[in-house]
Amino acid sequence: MAVSQPTRIMMGVNESTIKGYPYPSISSKGAFEWTINKIVSSNTSAFKLLFVHVQVPDEDGFVDMDSIFASPDDFKTMRHRERVRGLHLLEHFVSRCHEIGVACEAWIRHGDPKEVICHEVVRVQPDFLVVGSRGLGPFQRVFVGTVSEFCVKHAECPVITIKRRADETPQDPIDD
Amino acid sequence: MAVSQPTRIMMGVNESTIKGYPYPSISSKGAFEWTINKIVSSNTSAFKLLFVHVQVPDEDGFVDMDSIFASPDDFKTMRHRERVRGLHLLEHFVSRCHEIGVACEAWIRHGDPKEVICHEVVRVQPDFLVVGSRGLGPFQRVFVGTVSEFCVKHAECPVITIKRRADETPQDPIDD
């Protein structure tokens, strides 16, 4: 078979929503590990992973409700802290790829995750997009996350939706 | 890396809707070729394809409006013809897999395609499901087929939706 370009898999990844816990959400981590096990398998040179982390501008200041801003530098500090959290998240995935031996790239964007991800698909033209979904809670069997649902409809490439397994669902649905 | 089980990919396939044209629909053929090119690639021994073709019972007799039934045997003939069409469809995919050197299984079921496919997912437990979608017509950009949409929400495994490319969309949307 002729040498061909690797299949480029874009993956939208986000943080755990547990406060002060700057690690990947259960669904992002699950979607990544699933992709490695079931798609990439031992054929690491045939794939390249592209990680996009979309940071949502904190419009109503809710996240920083407990902070006190006394100077313009305090805002700079907040933005710096956000950036550090984002980098920490991407570092997790880039390190895993490095361990596994699969090529990758990772970057941060700002905005509405579902729209930014679809925009990045147009710009970067991956072969397909992987989105994790908080899907299968005990009382929300048929719920599929709004980001994944939007991407399945609007992204200009094939989309694979990976629901969290029932046994991975945290007690409090917000603790993803 | 330890020898592991192949990744089992289930694929719902259907016929072209052009009358008297017992070949795969553009979206089924597109979804299959995409999966071979982008996922299976040269790593043929790591995957197994499972084709399910769901035949819809012709409740209102529309398909056979032009037929005349004069004896019970005429119905038998009709059912036989349907079965032959289904086998012809599956033969296309099984032959392609054989050429490519990837293991496969194929079978026919009857009923409502979206429900039967989700039921088969529970029964057969594939690693993921591939569904083609008539998706991107010129005036229906955001439309995703009802079968694929249902499966994304309800199937108890990851689902990849592959929309037809715009340049593959036939003039008459029914000619898929």
Coordinates of C-alpha atoms in Angstrom, one line a residue:
Chain A
M1 CA 0.0 0.0 0.0
A2 CA 1.4 3.5 -0.9
V3 CA 2.6 5.7 2.0
S4 CA -0.3 8.0 2.8
Q5 CA -0.9 11.0 4.9
P6 CA -1.8 10.2 8.5
T7 CA -5.5 10.5 9.4
R8 CA -5.9 13.7 11.3
I9 CA -8.3 13.4 14.3
M10 CA -9.5 16.6 15.9
M11 CA -10.6 16.4 19.5
G12 CA -12.4 19.1 21.6
V13 CA -11.2 18.7 25.1
N14 CA -12.3 20.5 28.3
E15 CA -11.5 20.7 32.0
S16 CA -13.2 19.0 34.8
T17 CA -15.8 21.3 36.2
I18 CA -14.7 20.6 39.8
K19 CA -13.5 23.9 41.1
G20 CA -9.7 24.1 41.5
Y21 CA -9.2 20.8 39.7
P22 CA -7.4 21.7 36.5
Y23 CA -7.6 18.3 35.0
P24 CA -9.4 16.9 31.9
S25 CA -13.1 16.2 32.3
I26 CA -14.1 12.5 32.6
S27 CA -15.7 12.7 29.2
S28 CA -12.6 14.3 27.5
K29 CA -10.3 11.7 29.1
G30 CA -12.7 8.9 28.2
A31 CA -13.0 10.0 24.6
F32 CA -9.2 10.3 24.2
E33 CA -8.5 6.9 25.7
W34 CA -11.2 5.3 23.7
T35 CA -9.8 6.8 20.5
I36 CA -6.3 5.5 21.3
N37 CA -7.6 2.0 22.2
K38 CA -10.2 1.5 19.5
I39 CA -9.0 3.5 16.5
V40 CA -5.3 4.2 16.7
S41 CA -4.4 0.9 18.3
S42 CA -0.9 -0.1 17.4
N43 CA -0.9 1.8 14.1
T44 CA 0.4 5.0 15.7
S45 CA 2.1 6.4 12.6
A46 CA -1.1 6.4 10.7
F47 CA -2.8 9.0 12.9
K48 CA -2.2 12.5 14.2
L49 CA -4.3 14.0 17.0
L50 CA -5.2 17.7 17.1
F51 CA -6.5 18.9 20.5
V52 CA -8.5 22.1 20.7
H53 CA -9.4 23.5 24.1
V54 CA -12.0 26.3 24.0
Q55 CA -12.0 28.6 27.0
V56 CA -15.3 30.3 27.6
P57 CA -15.1 34.0 28.4
D58 CA -16.5 34.4 31.9
E59 CA -19.2 36.9 31.0
D60 CA -21.0 37.1 34.2
G61 CA -17.9 36.8 36.4
F62 CA -19.4 33.8 38.2
V63 CA -16.2 31.8 38.3
D64 CA -14.4 34.7 39.9
M65 CA -17.1 35.7 42.3
D66 CA -14.8 35.1 45.2
S67 CA -12.0 37.2 43.8
I68 CA -11.3 40.8 44.6
F69 CA -10.1 43.1 41.9
A70 CA -8.2 46.2 43.1
S71 CA -6.0 47.0 40.1
P72 CA -5.8 46.3 36.3
D73 CA -3.1 43.8 37.2
D74 CA -5.6 41.6 39.1
F75 CA -7.4 41.1 35.8
K76 CA -4.1 40.2 34.1
T77 CA -3.4 37.7 36.9
M78 CA -6.9 36.2 36.3
R79 CA -6.2 35.8 32.6
H80 CA -2.8 34.4 33.3
R81 CA -4.3 31.9 35.7
E82 CA -6.9 30.9 33.1
R83 CA -4.1 30.4 30.5
V84 CA -2.1 28.3 32.9
R85 CA -5.1 26.1 33.5
G86 CA -5.6 25.6 29.8
L87 CA -2.0 24.8 29.2
H88 CA -2.1 22.3 32.1
L89 CA -5.1 20.6 30.4
L90 CA -3.4 20.4 27.1
E91 CA -0.2 19.1 28.7
H92 CA -2.0 16.1 29.9
F93 CA -3.0 15.0 26.4
V94 CA 0.3 15.9 24.7
S95 CA 2.2 13.9 27.3
R96 CA -0.1 10.9 26.8
C97 CA 0.4 11.1 23.0
H98 CA 4.2 11.3 23.6
E99 CA 4.1 8.2 25.8
I100 CA 2.0 6.3 23.2
G101 CA 4.1 7.5 20.3
V102 CA 1.4 9.3 18.3
A103 CA 2.0 12.7 16.7
C104 CA -0.1 15.6 18.0
E105 CA -0.7 19.3 18.1
A106 CA -2.7 21.2 20.8
W107 CA -3.9 24.8 21.0
I108 CA -6.3 27.1 22.9
R109 CA -9.1 29.2 21.5
H110 CA -11.7 31.5 23.2
G111 CA -15.4 31.7 22.6
D112 CA -18.5 29.5 22.5
P113 CA -17.1 25.9 22.4
K114 CA -19.6 24.5 19.8
E115 CA -19.1 27.4 17.4
V116 CA -15.3 27.6 17.8
I117 CA -14.9 23.8 17.3
C118 CA -16.9 24.0 14.0
H119 CA -14.9 27.0 12.9
E120 CA -11.6 25.2 13.7
V121 CA -12.9 22.2 11.6
V122 CA -13.3 24.5 8.6
R123 CA -9.9 26.1 9.2
V124 CA -7.8 22.9 10.0
Q125 CA -9.8 20.4 7.9
P126 CA -9.3 17.3 10.0
D127 CA -10.5 13.9 8.7
F128 CA -12.9 13.6 11.6
L129 CA -13.8 15.1 14.9
V130 CA -14.1 13.3 18.3
V131 CA -16.4 14.8 20.9
G132 CA -17.0 13.4 24.3
S133 CA -20.4 13.8 25.8
R134 CA -21.8 13.7 29.3
G135 CA -24.5 11.6 27.8
L136 CA -25.6 8.7 30.0
G137 CA -26.6 9.9 33.5
P138 CA -29.0 7.7 35.4
F139 CA -31.9 10.1 34.8
Q140 CA -30.8 11.4 31.4
R141 CA -30.3 8.4 29.3
V142 CA -31.1 10.0 26.0
F143 CA -29.4 13.3 26.7
V144 CA -26.5 14.1 24.4
G145 CA -24.5 17.2 25.2
T146 CA -25.3 20.4 23.4
V147 CA -21.7 20.8 22.1
S148 CA -21.7 17.3 20.6
E149 CA -25.2 17.6 19.2
F150 CA -24.3 20.9 17.5
C151 CA -21.1 19.5 16.1
V152 CA -22.8 16.4 14.6
K153 CA -25.2 18.7 12.8
H154 CA -22.9 21.5 11.8
A155 CA -19.3 20.3 11.6
E156 CA -18.1 19.9 8.0
C157 CA -16.5 16.6 8.7
P158 CA -17.5 13.2 10.1
V159 CA -18.1 13.4 13.9
I160 CA -17.8 10.6 16.5
T161 CA -19.7 11.1 19.7
I162 CA -18.5 9.2 22.7
K163 CA -20.8 9.1 25.6
R164 CA -19.5 8.6 29.1
R165 CA -20.2 5.1 30.4
A166 CA -22.9 4.8 33.1
D167 CA -20.3 3.6 35.6
E168 CA -18.2 6.7 35.0
T169 CA -21.0 9.1 35.7
P170 CA -20.2 11.1 38.9
Q171 CA -22.9 11.4 41.6
D172 CA -23.2 15.1 41.0
P173 CA -23.5 15.6 37.2
I174 CA -21.5 18.8 37.5
D175 CA -18.4 16.9 38.7
D176 CA -17.4 15.8 35.2
Chain B
M1 CA 1.9 -4.3 22.5
A2 CA -0.1 -7.4 23.5
V3 CA -2.2 -9.1 20.8
S4 CA -5.7 -7.6 21.3
Q5 CA -9.1 -8.3 19.9
P6 CA -9.9 -6.5 16.7
T7 CA -12.1 -3.3 17.0
R8 CA -15.6 -4.3 15.8
I9 CA -17.2 -1.7 13.7
M10 CA -20.9 -2.0 13.0
M11 CA -22.3 -0.3 9.9
G12 CA -25.9 0.2 9.0
V13 CA -26.2 -0.1 5.2
N14 CA -29.1 0.5 2.8
E15 CA -29.9 0.4 -0.8
S16 CA -30.0 3.2 -3.3
T17 CA -33.6 4.5 -3.5
I18 CA -33.5 4.5 -7.3
K19 CA -36.1 2.0 -8.3
G20 CA -34.8 -1.2 -9.8
Y21 CA -31.2 -0.3 -8.8
P22 CA -30.3 -2.8 -6.1
Y23 CA -27.0 -1.2 -5.2
P24 CA -25.8 0.6 -2.0
S25 CA -26.9 4.1 -1.5
I26 CA -24.4 6.9 -2.0
S27 CA -24.3 7.5 1.7
S28 CA -23.7 3.8 2.6
K29 CA -21.0 3.4 0.0
G30 CA -19.4 6.7 1.1
A31 CA -19.5 5.8 4.8
F32 CA -17.9 2.4 4.0
E33 CA -15.1 3.8 1.8
W34 CA -14.4 6.5 4.3
T35 CA -14.1 4.0 7.1
I36 CA -11.7 1.9 5.1
N37 CA -9.5 4.9 4.1
K38 CA -9.5 6.9 7.3
I39 CA -9.8 4.3 10.1
V40 CA -8.8 0.9 8.9
S41 CA -6.1 2.1 6.6
S42 CA -3.3 -0.5 6.2
N43 CA -4.0 -2.0 9.7
T44 CA -6.6 -4.5 8.3
S45 CA -6.1 -7.2 11.0
A46 CA -7.0 -4.7 13.8
F47 CA -10.6 -4.3 12.6
K48 CA -13.7 -6.4 11.8
L49 CA -16.7 -4.9 10.0
L50 CA -20.3 -5.9 10.8
F51 CA -22.8 -4.9 8.2
V52 CA -26.5 -4.8 9.1
H53 CA -29.1 -4.2 6.4
V54 CA -32.5 -3.4 7.8
Q55 CA -35.4 -4.1 5.3
V56 CA -38.5 -2.0 6.0
P57 CA -41.7 -3.9 5.8
D58 CA -43.7 -2.3 3.0
E59 CA -46.8 -1.5 5.2
D60 CA -48.7 0.5 2.7
G61 CA -47.7 -1.6 -0.4
F62 CA -46.3 1.5 -2.1
V63 CA -43.2 -0.1 -3.5
D64 CA -45.3 -2.8 -5.1
M65 CA -48.1 -0.6 -6.3
D66 CA -47.3 -1.7 -9.9
S67 CA -47.5 -5.4 -9.1
I68 CA -50.5 -7.6 -9.4
F69 CA -51.0 -10.3 -6.8
A70 CA -53.2 -13.2 -8.0
S71 CA -52.1 -16.0 -5.7
P72 CA -50.3 -16.5 -2.4
D73 CA -47.2 -17.5 -4.4
D74 CA -47.0 -13.9 -5.7
F75 CA -46.4 -12.7 -2.2
K76 CA -43.8 -15.4 -1.8
T77 CA -42.2 -14.2 -5.0
M78 CA -42.2 -10.6 -3.7
R79 CA -40.5 -11.6 -0.4
H80 CA -38.0 -13.7 -2.3
R81 CA -37.2 -10.7 -4.6
E82 CA -36.7 -8.5 -1.5
R83 CA -34.4 -11.0 0.0
V84 CA -32.4 -11.2 -3.2
R85 CA -32.0 -7.5 -3.3
G86 CA -30.8 -7.4 0.3
L87 CA -28.3 -10.2 -0.4
H88 CA -27.0 -8.4 -3.4
L89 CA -26.5 -5.3 -1.3
L90 CA -24.6 -7.2 1.4
E91 CA -22.5 -9.0 -1.3
H92 CA -21.2 -5.6 -2.4
F93 CA -19.7 -4.9 1.0
V94 CA -18.5 -8.4 1.8
S95 CA -16.7 -8.5 -1.6
R96 CA -15.0 -5.2 -1.0
C97 CA -13.9 -6.4 2.5
H98 CA -12.6 -9.5 0.9
E99 CA -10.6 -7.5 -1.7
I100 CA -9.2 -5.3 1.1
G101 CA -8.4 -8.2 3.4
V102 CA -10.5 -7.1 6.4
A103 CA -12.7 -9.6 8.3
C104 CA -16.4 -9.0 8.1
E105 CA -19.9 -10.4 8.8
A106 CA -23.2 -9.3 7.3
W107 CA -26.8 -10.0 8.0
I108 CA -30.3 -8.8 7.2
R109 CA -33.0 -7.7 9.7
H110 CA -36.5 -6.4 9.3
G111 CA -38.2 -3.5 11.0
D112 CA -37.7 0.2 11.6
P113 CA -34.0 0.8 10.7
K114 CA -33.2 3.2 13.6
E115 CA -34.7 0.9 16.2
V116 CA -33.4 -2.3 14.8
I117 CA -29.9 -0.8 14.5
C118 CA -29.9 0.3 18.2
H119 CA -31.2 -3.2 19.1
E120 CA -28.4 -4.9 17.2
V121 CA -25.9 -2.7 19.0
V122 CA -27.2 -4.1 22.4
R123 CA -27.1 -7.6 21.0
V124 CA -23.8 -7.6 19.2
Q125 CA -21.9 -5.0 21.3
P126 CA -19.7 -3.5 18.6
D127 CA -17.0 -1.0 19.6
F128 CA -18.7 1.6 17.6
L129 CA -21.3 2.2 15.0
V130 CA -20.9 4.0 11.6
V131 CA -24.0 5.6 10.0
G132 CA -24.0 7.4 6.7
S133 CA -26.3 10.4 6.4
R134 CA -27.8 12.2 3.5
G135 CA -26.8 15.3 5.4
L136 CA -25.5 18.0 3.2
G137 CA -28.0 18.8 0.4
P138 CA -27.7 22.3 -1.1
F139 CA -30.9 23.5 0.7
Q140 CA -30.6 21.3 3.8
R141 CA -27.1 22.1 5.1
V142 CA -27.9 21.3 8.7
F143 CA -30.2 18.4 8.1
V144 CA -28.9 15.1 9.6
G145 CA -30.9 12.0 8.7
T146 CA -33.4 10.7 11.2
V147 CA -31.7 7.3 11.5
S148 CA -28.3 8.8 12.3
E149 CA -29.7 11.4 14.7
F150 CA -31.6 8.7 16.6
C151 CA -28.6 6.4 16.8
V152 CA -26.3 9.2 18.1
K153 CA -28.8 9.7 20.9
H154 CA -29.8 6.2 21.7
A155 CA -27.2 3.7 20.6
E156 CA -25.3 2.2 23.5
C157 CA -21.9 2.7 21.9
P158 CA -20.0 5.6 20.2
V159 CA -21.5 6.6 16.9
I160 CA -19.8 8.2 13.9
T161 CA -22.0 10.1 11.5
I162 CA -20.6 10.5 8.0
K163 CA -22.5 13.0 5.9
R164 CA -22.5 12.8 2.2
R165 CA -20.2 15.4 0.6
A166 CA -22.0 18.2 -1.2
D167 CA -20.5 17.1 -4.6
E168 CA -22.0 13.7 -4.1
T169 CA -25.5 14.9 -3.6
P170 CA -27.7 13.8 -6.4
Q171 CA -30.0 16.4 -8.1
D172 CA -33.1 14.7 -6.8
P173 CA -32.5 14.0 -3.1
I174 CA -34.4 10.7 -3.4
D175 CA -31.8 9.3 -5.8
D176 CA -29.4 8.4 -3.0

